[in-house]
Amino acid sequence: MTEVLATSTRPTAAVPLRSGLLTGIDSIMPVATVGLMVFFAVRESAFLTADNLLLVALQSAPLMVVAVGAALLLMCGYIDLSVGSVIAVSGVCAGLTFNAAGVPAGVLVGLCVGLAFGVLNGLLIGYLGLSPIIVTLGVLAAGRGLAQVLSPDSLYGFPDAVLEFGSARVLGVANLVWIAVAVVALGGLVMAMLPVGRHIVAVGVNSRAAYLSGIPVRRLVFGMYALVGLLSAVGGLMIVSRLDSAPSGTLGAGLEISVLTAVLLGGIPYSGGKGHLWRVVLGVWLMGILTNGITLMNVSSQLSQVLTGLVLVLAAALEGIRSWLHRSSH
Amino acid sequence: MARRVAGATATALVVLGVGACGSGAAAAGGDCAETYEIGLSHPVGEAAFVKALKREVQAQADRIGCVEMLFDDTQANDLESQRNTVETWVTQRVDAVVVLPVDAKALSPLQEQAQSSGIKWLTYATPGEGADGYTGFDNVLSGDLVGRAAADWITENQLGGRVTAAISSISALPDVRGRWTQPEQLIPAAGVEVVSLQDCADQTCGLEQAEVLLNAHPDLRVYIGANDDAALGALKAFESRGIDPGEVFIAGQDGNVEALKAVRAGGAYRLSAAIDMNDLARAIVQNSINAVTGTGETETEATVVPASLDDPARLDALIAQLGG
């Protein structure tokens, strides 16, 4: 949907051959993902079961929530590398509050902390024009340090409601998966139906032109960072509710790389200006099944790293070919 | 407006900066004829056990006196981070470096440089070639304790051939491999197949790994963590699946306070091969001083003990030692 804006001035009278070619190109990643699933299904009978696929969805849910925010931000042409630490600080602050003031207060505090970090990033990048990479890398380091200062040890033993929420199901599907579905649906709605969706892409295509056409670029960037901060806190709370623990040293550690990988696999370029959320969902799913399949196959640790790297490089190459063919066919 | 925004963000940065700078290098007292500067580098700084260890080392250094401890912040076996920190210490000419190397070979030029400058090079957790000292614990004994306890439990409950087992490893630290190679031998000898031996050293990973394995192997009833964090994550997976804790054997290694409390609570988490933290921390500081002064012992191993409900008094003492 968003790519339409970026390509709206292009000729629309595509010949059927070209149309067919583009459809085929667009299907590369979905086909590759299905191919990987078939491979795992053949190798491991436990892979292609409803329970296992629901488990992949559950384990991918926190990543999915954060990736939606990061995807919208990258479409806007900006990047946030601080999400792993924002998850840690939000989770730790929520954990500290759970035992002191109850679950609702803990959730509220966790969300506010995530939002505060997002606002900080937004102010520094959106309004002061500082480098997104430098600022968010700084917040990544500072956030992890802050989490460890606030809680040098693991926080655990939260009220029962925390773990109950993290493990409860509705219609056979985990609560956390429903949260991820809701976030994806809202993200899709924003991009498809609301003007802000078009503004995000417009800023990503050319922020100067967007500004001149009346889009409040700074406010939009500020808002997008705040959103990513908030969604990181949601992701952090999701992980904490599954673990019933908030280990400040490892909570969310390295998640920024997983988020970035999923978003780039989803075909959103660094420069922004285009992309589809459903492809990001596919990127998250691909990473989920890869981890799951490797665990099921009991692949040795060294080999699993090689396999993971190879599959991700292959997926990125396929996505690159898709983008290149897309550009050259217009 | 821009000035106000700048002010607010600067304040926020200061707050964050203060939060990030909470390292524990306490200066030694002013009465010392000589103050020893000792750097301690551990590659998995994010682990709960390591954080507790650093605190205890600082406390022991304060107790001994005339010692200034420096700690690095290497996490996730990041060799580059470890190398940079240790290189800085060598450049500033500390008296001793205690290091658990991510890769001993990669740090060997630094070791040479340090030793040729008169800096004592000691290793932690595992003996190092050409090192001036070593403070550690027996990883083979640690793995043996958990592996043997699992095998005994299997035999006692006559579960040979009826259940499966999983073991986690930390292949980035080959020097501690006894933690998983021992159970890998002992559990099959008791008649139980090990269906998974994969890396895992934190709670999220332990949870996710055990969840996936329980799907593929519904008869999985034994999980041995290379450390307590992985085992604690696995415990959550068994609990959320509603498996009777009486049917499950989970054990971890290190003896972090969360794990010890899980053992104390009874249930599936039956054992942690616990390292005596006071003993270990004191030895790290004392061995370094001995290496610098050229007197006394420089190679010691801290005790590893089975912390289980078989000995509640010991369990409580270990928990109390960690301030739990």
XYZ file of C-alpha atoms in Angstrom:
654
model
C 0.000 0.000 0.000
C 2.711 2.444 0.985
C 4.820 1.623 -2.014
C 1.973 2.948 -4.137
C 2.730 6.462 -3.013
C 6.367 6.192 -3.879
C 5.547 4.848 -7.336
C 2.349 6.717 -8.119
C 3.890 8.779 -10.889
C 5.029 5.719 -12.764
C 3.180 4.379 -15.821
C 0.158 2.382 -14.814
C -0.474 0.521 -18.077
C 1.750 -2.422 -17.307
C 1.628 -5.235 -19.810
C 0.384 -8.582 -18.443
C 3.864 -10.080 -18.768
C 5.397 -7.412 -16.583
C 2.536 -7.693 -14.136
C 3.077 -11.425 -13.899
C 6.801 -10.956 -13.457
C 6.305 -8.480 -10.625
C 3.854 -10.795 -8.902
C 6.416 -13.554 -9.127
C 9.155 -11.300 -7.804
C 7.000 -10.203 -4.896
C 6.418 -13.824 -4.000
C 10.108 -14.650 -3.600
C 10.249 -14.153 0.155
C 6.941 -15.864 0.953
C 7.968 -18.801 -1.245
C 11.402 -18.972 0.419
C 9.749 -18.922 3.842
C 7.387 -21.711 2.861
C 10.361 -23.597 1.423
C 12.187 -23.327 4.746
C 9.081 -24.518 6.567
C 8.811 -27.514 4.242
C 12.479 -28.313 4.893
C 11.990 -28.274 8.661
C 8.720 -30.217 8.353
C 10.463 -32.957 6.392
C 13.345 -33.110 8.857
C 11.302 -32.854 12.059
C 7.800 -34.253 12.404
C 7.125 -31.991 15.403
C 7.676 -28.859 13.338
C 4.471 -28.672 11.340
C 2.031 -29.090 14.201
C -0.468 -26.512 15.379
C 1.093 -26.466 18.844
C 4.547 -25.775 17.472
C 3.432 -23.078 15.041
C 1.474 -21.392 17.833
C 4.620 -21.585 19.933
C 6.625 -19.869 17.181
C 3.962 -17.147 17.147
C 4.174 -16.815 20.937
C 7.954 -16.647 21.033
C 7.966 -14.133 18.173
C 5.283 -11.903 19.703
C 7.531 -9.440 21.607
C 9.814 -9.106 18.580
C 6.773 -8.562 16.356
C 5.437 -5.735 18.521
C 8.744 -3.866 18.543
C 9.366 -4.586 14.855
C 6.098 -2.905 13.857
C 7.224 0.340 15.498
C 10.735 0.029 14.092
C 9.317 -0.654 10.606
C 7.186 2.478 10.618
C 10.188 4.456 11.845
C 12.437 3.047 9.125
C 9.806 3.795 6.468
C 10.128 7.350 7.744
C 13.882 7.108 7.106
C 14.987 6.842 10.748
C 16.400 4.076 12.877
C 16.283 3.144 16.574
C 19.046 0.913 17.927
C 18.112 1.429 21.579
C 15.099 -0.894 21.757
C 16.870 -3.746 23.584
C 17.859 -1.498 26.472
C 14.515 0.299 26.556
C 12.958 -3.138 26.982
C 15.341 -3.804 29.884
C 14.728 -0.524 31.707
C 10.954 -0.721 31.189
C 10.872 -4.317 32.369
C 13.028 -3.608 35.409
C 11.010 -0.525 36.403
C 7.789 -2.496 35.978
C 9.278 -5.338 38.012
C 10.288 -2.994 40.816
C 6.774 -1.557 40.867
C 4.902 -4.884 40.643
C 5.990 -5.896 44.120
C 5.759 -2.421 45.602
C 2.495 -1.094 44.206
C 0.726 -3.847 42.309
C 0.359 -5.026 38.743
C -1.604 -2.117 37.188
C 0.883 0.390 38.602
C 3.781 -1.742 37.342
C 2.350 -1.898 33.843
C 1.766 1.845 33.863
C 5.277 2.596 35.098
C 6.809 0.240 32.523
C 4.906 1.885 29.690
C 5.743 5.395 30.931
C 9.444 4.576 31.151
C 9.451 3.214 27.596
C 7.570 6.257 26.408
C 10.030 8.536 28.218
C 12.966 6.934 26.440
C 11.123 7.260 23.133
C 10.411 10.922 23.874
C 14.082 11.473 24.702
C 15.145 9.901 21.401
C 12.482 11.909 19.593
C 13.607 15.201 21.099
C 17.260 14.614 20.336
C 16.724 13.327 16.823
C 13.466 14.902 15.685
C 13.867 18.376 17.138
C 17.617 18.775 17.646
C 18.562 16.925 14.475
C 21.209 14.722 16.093
C 22.354 11.518 14.390
C 19.818 8.709 14.946
C 22.547 6.072 15.050
C 24.744 7.906 17.574
C 21.863 8.939 19.805
C 20.166 5.557 19.915
C 23.474 3.731 20.380
C 24.134 6.060 23.313
C 20.721 5.339 24.775
C 21.336 1.628 24.171
C 24.429 1.741 26.389
C 22.992 4.141 28.966
C 19.718 2.239 29.189
C 21.389 -1.087 29.872
C 23.577 0.553 32.505
C 20.578 2.204 34.118
C 18.678 -1.096 34.212
C 21.598 -2.748 35.975
C 21.989 0.099 38.430
C 18.272 -0.008 39.261
C 18.396 -3.748 39.756
C 21.867 -5.264 40.091
C 20.250 -8.682 40.545
C 17.403 -10.390 38.819
C 13.941 -9.278 39.912
C 11.538 -12.177 40.321
C 8.598 -13.526 42.253
C 6.016 -11.060 40.912
C 2.314 -11.227 41.809
C 0.559 -14.253 40.266
C -1.366 -12.049 37.847
C 1.829 -11.277 35.921
C 2.652 -14.882 35.050
C -1.022 -15.729 34.600
C -1.339 -13.028 31.976
C 1.843 -14.151 30.243
C 0.708 -17.753 29.988
C -3.061 -17.306 29.500
C -4.800 -18.089 26.235
C -7.924 -16.825 24.503
C -9.490 -19.131 21.899
C -6.462 -21.378 22.211
C -4.068 -18.611 21.282
C -1.748 -16.968 23.820
C -2.649 -13.481 25.051
C 0.714 -12.218 23.894
C 0.031 -13.356 20.338
C -3.252 -11.432 20.380
C -1.371 -8.336 21.499
C 1.042 -8.755 18.597
C -1.866 -9.268 16.182
C -3.538 -6.124 17.485
C -0.369 -4.076 17.104
C 0.178 -5.349 13.551
C -3.470 -4.612 12.695
C -3.233 -1.106 14.117
C 0.001 -0.500 12.257
C -1.594 -1.709 9.033
C -4.609 0.481 9.659
C -2.445 3.543 10.238
C -0.505 2.938 7.046
C -3.530 2.154 4.894
C -6.250 4.416 6.185
C -4.815 7.413 7.972
C -3.051 10.447 6.542
C -0.176 9.906 8.941
C 0.642 6.697 7.069
C 1.139 8.667 3.874
C 3.083 11.306 5.782
C 5.470 8.640 7.121
C 6.261 7.444 3.614
C 6.464 10.987 2.266
C 9.063 11.933 4.895
C 10.994 8.776 4.053
C 10.961 9.591 0.328
C 12.031 13.206 0.736
C 11.761 14.955 4.070
C 12.417 18.404 2.582
C 9.629 18.018 0.045
C 7.373 16.654 2.756
C 8.103 19.687 4.919
C 7.401 22.062 2.062
C 4.108 20.334 1.404
C 3.006 21.072 4.954
C 3.827 17.839 6.773
C 5.098 18.561 10.307
C 8.262 16.511 9.828
C 9.853 17.147 13.226
C 6.672 16.366 15.112
C 6.172 13.225 13.070
C 9.699 11.957 13.730
C 9.331 12.813 17.416
C 6.035 10.921 17.525
C 7.499 7.897 15.756
C 10.362 7.602 18.255
C 7.895 7.960 21.132
C 5.846 5.162 19.565
C 8.876 2.885 19.253
C 9.727 3.567 22.906
C 6.186 2.719 23.953
C 6.099 -0.461 21.863
C 9.485 -1.483 23.269
C 7.987 -1.182 26.742
C 5.055 -3.334 25.633
C 7.547 -5.900 24.332
C 9.475 -5.733 27.609
C 6.343 -6.303 29.661
C 5.462 -9.252 27.434
C 8.846 -10.888 28.062
C 8.662 -10.187 31.807
C 5.192 -11.720 31.999
C 6.505 -14.897 30.374
C 9.587 -15.181 32.568
C 8.009 -13.923 35.806
C 11.412 -12.360 36.159
C 13.234 -9.238 34.979
C 16.955 -10.013 34.660
C 18.476 -6.568 34.069
C 21.590 -7.928 32.360
C 19.906 -10.063 29.731
C 16.340 -8.776 29.322
C 15.981 -7.705 25.687
C 19.742 -8.022 25.109
C 20.517 -8.075 21.391
C 16.886 -7.574 20.433
C 17.764 -4.439 18.461
C 19.675 -6.646 16.022
C 16.752 -9.057 15.669
C 14.372 -6.139 15.111
C 16.610 -4.565 12.506
C 17.108 -7.907 10.768
C 13.366 -8.573 10.642
C 12.619 -5.104 9.322
C 15.310 -5.275 6.643
C 14.220 -8.779 5.676
C 10.797 -7.221 5.337
C 12.151 -5.196 2.451
C 12.203 -1.764 4.053
C 15.347 -0.013 2.836
C 17.634 1.968 5.129
C 16.668 5.086 3.247
C 12.992 4.552 4.036
C 10.186 5.782 1.837
C 8.546 2.465 1.156
C 7.641 -0.877 2.592
C 4.820 -3.143 3.621
C 4.061 -4.243 7.154
C 3.029 -7.711 6.047
C 6.531 -8.286 4.742
C 7.949 -7.309 8.134
C 5.574 -9.809 9.726
C 6.999 -12.357 7.320
C 10.547 -11.354 8.319
C 9.746 -11.888 12.008
C 8.091 -15.215 11.197
C 11.101 -16.331 9.155
C 13.410 -15.634 12.087
C 11.040 -17.430 14.447
C 10.827 -20.614 12.400
C 14.568 -20.577 11.829
C 15.298 -20.572 15.569
C 12.578 -23.107 16.208
C 13.683 -25.489 13.457
C 17.317 -25.360 14.516
C 16.373 -26.145 18.123
C 14.184 -29.039 17.006
C 16.952 -30.462 14.844
C 19.416 -30.235 17.761
C 21.965 -28.664 15.478
C 25.282 -28.032 17.238
C 25.798 -24.471 18.402
C 28.554 -23.633 15.932
C 26.673 -25.083 12.991
C 23.445 -23.390 14.024
C 25.168 -20.016 13.826
C 26.430 -20.842 10.355
C 22.964 -21.988 9.261
C 21.255 -18.955 10.748
C 23.716 -16.651 9.027
C 23.375 -18.421 5.689
C 19.587 -18.374 5.723
C 19.490 -14.706 6.675
C 22.017 -13.759 3.991
C 20.067 -15.787 1.436
C 16.824 -14.149 2.495
C 18.407 -10.713 2.318
C 19.777 -11.520 -1.150
C 16.352 -12.622 -2.363
C 14.843 -9.438 -0.985
C 17.581 -7.415 -2.672
C 16.883 -9.137 -6.004
C 13.177 -8.391 -5.570
C 13.842 -4.702 -4.948
C 16.272 -4.486 -7.846
C 13.912 -6.198 -10.288
C 11.089 -3.999 -9.055
C 13.099 -0.867 -9.744
C 14.378 -2.012 -13.117
C 10.982 -3.150 -14.350
C 9.481 0.328 -13.982
C 11.534 26.574 22.422
C 14.702 25.040 21.025
C 16.601 26.191 24.119
C 13.982 24.633 26.377
C 14.153 21.377 24.443
C 17.940 21.421 24.657
C 17.803 21.998 28.396
C 15.364 19.172 28.972
C 17.318 16.734 26.878
C 20.610 17.698 28.507
C 19.074 17.037 31.922
C 17.792 13.681 30.746
C 21.204 12.779 29.363
C 22.853 13.655 32.644
C 20.372 11.427 34.468
C 21.053 8.583 32.062
C 24.783 9.179 32.204
C 24.814 8.996 35.966
C 22.860 5.786 35.763
C 25.318 4.290 33.363
C 28.386 5.208 35.364
C 27.743 3.158 38.407
C 30.868 1.053 38.249
C 32.229 -0.251 41.453
C 35.833 0.872 41.602
C 36.237 2.062 45.150
C 39.387 3.789 46.110
C 41.489 2.234 48.791
C 42.117 3.989 52.061
C 44.687 6.731 52.362
C 46.759 4.948 55.044
C 48.231 2.429 52.655
C 51.943 2.312 51.992
C 51.037 0.800 48.670
C 47.721 0.373 46.904
C 47.253 -2.573 44.576
C 45.278 -2.000 41.418
C 43.601 -5.183 40.201
C 41.464 -5.475 37.074
C 38.879 -8.249 36.852
C 37.465 -9.094 33.439
C 34.614 -11.558 32.995
C 33.106 -12.147 29.540
C 29.509 -12.648 30.667
C 28.996 -9.552 32.807
C 25.246 -9.693 32.283
C 24.855 -12.986 34.184
C 23.333 -12.676 37.643
C 26.128 -14.746 39.172
C 28.827 -12.522 37.722
C 27.151 -9.376 39.000
C 27.003 -10.893 42.477
C 30.630 -12.001 42.158
C 31.804 -8.492 41.283
C 30.006 -7.100 44.321
C 31.569 -9.712 46.576
C 35.039 -9.153 45.114
C 34.665 -5.447 45.849
C 33.564 -6.254 49.401
C 36.532 -8.590 49.912
C 38.927 -5.975 48.498
C 37.516 -3.413 50.943
C 37.929 -5.912 53.766
C 41.539 -6.723 52.839
C 42.289 -3.033 52.306
C 44.779 -1.149 50.131
C 43.239 -2.640 46.989
C 41.562 -0.780 44.171
C 39.410 -3.058 42.035
C 38.637 -2.300 38.402
C 35.801 -4.153 36.677
C 35.086 -4.358 32.986
C 31.647 -4.411 31.428
C 32.136 -7.099 28.806
C 28.901 -8.889 27.991
C 27.815 -11.770 25.771
C 31.382 -13.040 25.281
C 32.336 -9.947 23.320
C 36.042 -10.518 22.698
C 36.676 -7.049 21.322
C 35.181 -5.380 24.374
C 37.213 -7.600 26.674
C 40.413 -7.013 24.747
C 39.951 -3.237 24.736
C 39.328 -3.098 28.464
C 42.263 -5.304 29.364
C 44.484 -3.378 26.952
C 43.537 -0.169 28.761
C 44.470 -1.708 32.096
C 47.800 -2.850 30.704
C 48.442 0.622 29.340
C 47.620 2.229 32.693
C 49.931 -0.308 34.342
C 47.679 -1.867 36.927
C 49.389 -4.314 39.285
C 47.426 -7.399 38.264
C 44.865 -8.513 35.705
C 42.476 -11.356 36.446
C 40.697 -12.542 33.339
C 38.439 -15.297 32.107
C 39.363 -14.969 28.434
C 36.756 -15.326 25.716
C 39.654 -16.606 23.632
C 42.934 -17.199 25.454
C 44.888 -17.229 22.183
C 43.553 -13.845 21.143
C 44.617 -12.354 24.464
C 48.061 -13.984 24.532
C 49.884 -10.983 22.969
C 48.332 -8.817 25.664
C 49.414 -11.321 28.284
C 52.998 -11.093 26.990
C 52.850 -7.316 26.921
C 51.458 -7.196 30.456
C 53.935 -9.641 31.919
C 56.894 -7.958 30.231
C 55.753 -4.706 31.879
C 55.706 -6.377 35.270
C 51.934 -6.760 35.452
C 50.801 -10.052 36.949
C 48.471 -12.027 34.701
C 46.061 -14.336 36.473
C 43.198 -16.318 35.043
C 39.776 -16.949 36.451
C 37.693 -20.128 36.180
C 40.305 -22.052 34.268
C 44.143 -22.245 34.427
C 45.967 -20.297 31.735
C 49.225 -21.100 29.975
C 52.101 -19.074 31.378
C 49.838 -17.256 33.819
C 51.098 -15.972 37.165
C 48.159 -17.430 39.025
C 44.705 -18.899 38.798
C 41.527 -18.613 40.793
C 38.754 -20.908 39.858
C 36.480 -23.723 40.568
C 36.282 -27.167 39.175
C 33.926 -27.118 36.196
C 34.240 -30.857 35.793
C 33.191 -31.311 39.414
C 30.306 -28.893 38.849
C 29.088 -30.845 35.821
C 29.688 -34.071 37.667
C 27.531 -32.979 40.609
C 24.514 -32.127 38.477
C 24.992 -35.055 36.088
C 25.333 -37.551 38.908
C 22.331 -36.152 40.769
C 20.250 -36.407 37.575
C 21.427 -39.983 36.988
C 20.595 -40.923 40.594
C 17.133 -39.400 40.271
C 16.541 -41.300 37.034
C 17.637 -44.570 38.590
C 15.690 -43.982 41.786
C 12.496 -43.335 39.845
C 13.197 -46.103 37.330
C 12.863 -43.698 34.409
C 15.537 -45.195 32.164
C 14.180 -45.349 28.618
C 10.947 -43.610 29.644
C 11.970 -39.970 29.596
C 14.403 -37.777 27.662
C 16.854 -35.095 28.732
C 18.247 -31.789 27.476
C 21.496 -30.057 28.388
C 22.541 -26.494 27.672
C 26.088 -25.460 26.851
C 28.106 -22.263 26.394
C 30.348 -23.188 23.506
C 31.920 -19.721 23.443
C 33.617 -20.714 26.720
C 35.245 -24.055 25.881
C 37.293 -23.945 29.091
C 34.187 -24.585 31.175
C 32.999 -27.474 29.031
C 33.017 -29.868 31.987
C 29.678 -28.326 32.906
C 27.990 -30.043 29.985
C 30.326 -32.859 28.996
C 29.920 -34.532 32.398
C 26.108 -34.672 32.340
C 26.317 -35.622 28.664
C 28.115 -38.816 29.735
C 26.340 -39.548 33.002
C 22.718 -39.180 31.911
C 22.838 -41.634 28.961
C 24.667 -44.047 31.251
C 21.533 -43.984 33.421
C 19.479 -44.995 30.397
C 18.070 -41.641 29.296
C 18.613 -40.176 25.852
C 19.921 -36.608 25.643
C 17.799 -35.145 22.852
C 19.305 -31.687 22.878
C 22.726 -30.198 23.593
C 22.634 -26.592 22.504
C 23.944 -23.226 23.663
C 21.893 -21.319 26.155
C 22.951 -19.085 29.034
C 20.044 -16.808 29.866
C 16.481 -17.117 31.073
C 14.699 -16.139 27.869
C 16.705 -18.654 25.901
C 16.149 -21.377 28.529
C 12.409 -20.757 28.425
C 12.155 -20.762 24.640
C 14.449 -23.734 24.174
C 12.558 -25.858 26.703
C 9.196 -24.864 25.207
C 10.267 -26.000 21.754
C 11.799 -29.214 23.089
C 8.666 -30.062 25.076
C 6.685 -29.807 21.849
C 9.023 -32.152 20.046
C 9.680 -34.443 23.003
C 6.667 -34.520 25.323
C 8.580 -37.010 27.467
C 11.337 -34.479 28.259
C 11.717 -34.507 32.028
C 15.368 -33.684 32.688
C 16.993 -30.320 31.954
C 20.544 -29.462 32.956
C 21.608 -25.827 32.584
C 25.210 -24.859 31.939
C 24.363 -22.090 34.370
C 21.448 -21.302 36.636
C 19.938 -18.690 34.320
C 19.260 -21.190 31.537
C 17.821 -23.691 34.005
C 15.556 -21.050 35.553
C 14.144 -20.260 32.113
C 13.510 -23.956 31.488
C 11.740 -24.215 34.836
C 9.196 -21.627 33.627
C 8.518 -23.717 30.512
C 7.769 -26.842 32.548
C 5.613 -24.844 34.971
C 3.580 -23.123 32.297
C 2.958 -26.471 30.625
C 1.480 -27.720 33.896
C 3.784 -30.713 34.206
C 3.826 -32.188 37.707
C 7.060 -30.919 39.320
C 7.473 -34.352 40.923
C 8.101 -35.774 37.446
C 10.791 -33.275 36.507
C 14.471 -32.854 37.337
C 16.014 -29.471 36.653
C 19.488 -28.465 37.767
C 21.728 -25.499 37.144
C 25.242 -24.421 37.997
C 26.848 -21.448 39.804
C 24.423 -21.048 42.696
C 22.824 -17.686 41.956
C 20.335 -16.534 44.536
C 17.228 -16.880 42.338
C 18.148 -20.484 41.596
C 18.926 -21.272 45.233
C 15.532 -19.904 46.224
C 13.887 -22.004 43.507
C 15.594 -25.078 45.002
C 14.504 -23.985 48.485
C 10.890 -23.695 47.317
C 10.873 -27.404 46.450
C 9.590 -28.710 43.141
C 11.272 -29.319 39.830
C 14.428 -27.232 40.414
C 16.280 -29.755 42.502
C 19.902 -28.731 42.543
C 22.404 -26.032 41.822
C 26.105 -26.833 41.809
C 26.945 -23.772 43.860
C 30.284 -22.064 44.059
C 31.190 -20.671 47.456
C 31.062 -17.002 46.567
C 32.974 -15.673 49.601
C 35.727 -18.190 49.070
C 35.972 -17.398 45.369
C 35.927 -13.616 45.752
C 38.506 -13.627 48.531
C 40.790 -15.863 46.465
C 40.543 -13.583 43.415
C 41.816 -10.637 45.438
C 44.316 -12.503 47.630
C 45.890 -14.527 44.813
C 46.431 -11.315 42.867
C 48.117 -9.617 45.810
C 50.238 -12.718 46.406
C 51.296 -12.745 42.757
C 52.285 -9.073 42.945
C 54.189 -9.405 46.218
C 55.659 -12.783 45.333
C 54.476 -14.379 48.541
C 51.932 -17.076 49.276
C 49.516 -19.104 47.209
C 48.559 -17.890 43.729
C 46.575 -20.868 42.468
C 43.420 -21.904 44.286
C 40.046 -23.402 43.520
C 36.895 -22.394 45.356
C 34.613 -25.099 46.640
C 31.710 -26.277 44.480
C 28.948 -27.809 46.561
C 25.592 -29.367 45.735
C 22.896 -26.980 46.942
C 19.754 -29.027 47.350
C 17.014 -29.784 49.846
C 19.124 -32.721 51.026
C 21.028 -30.138 53.063
C 18.650 -27.252 53.847
C 21.086 -25.649 56.279
C 23.772 -25.359 53.610
C 21.195 -24.061 51.140
C 20.104 -21.367 53.591
C 23.709 -20.454 54.312
C 24.430 -20.025 50.601
C 21.310 -17.899 50.158
C 22.295 -15.777 53.167
C 25.819 -15.404 51.779
C 24.310 -13.795 48.675
C 22.126 -11.480 50.733
C 18.957 -13.327 49.773
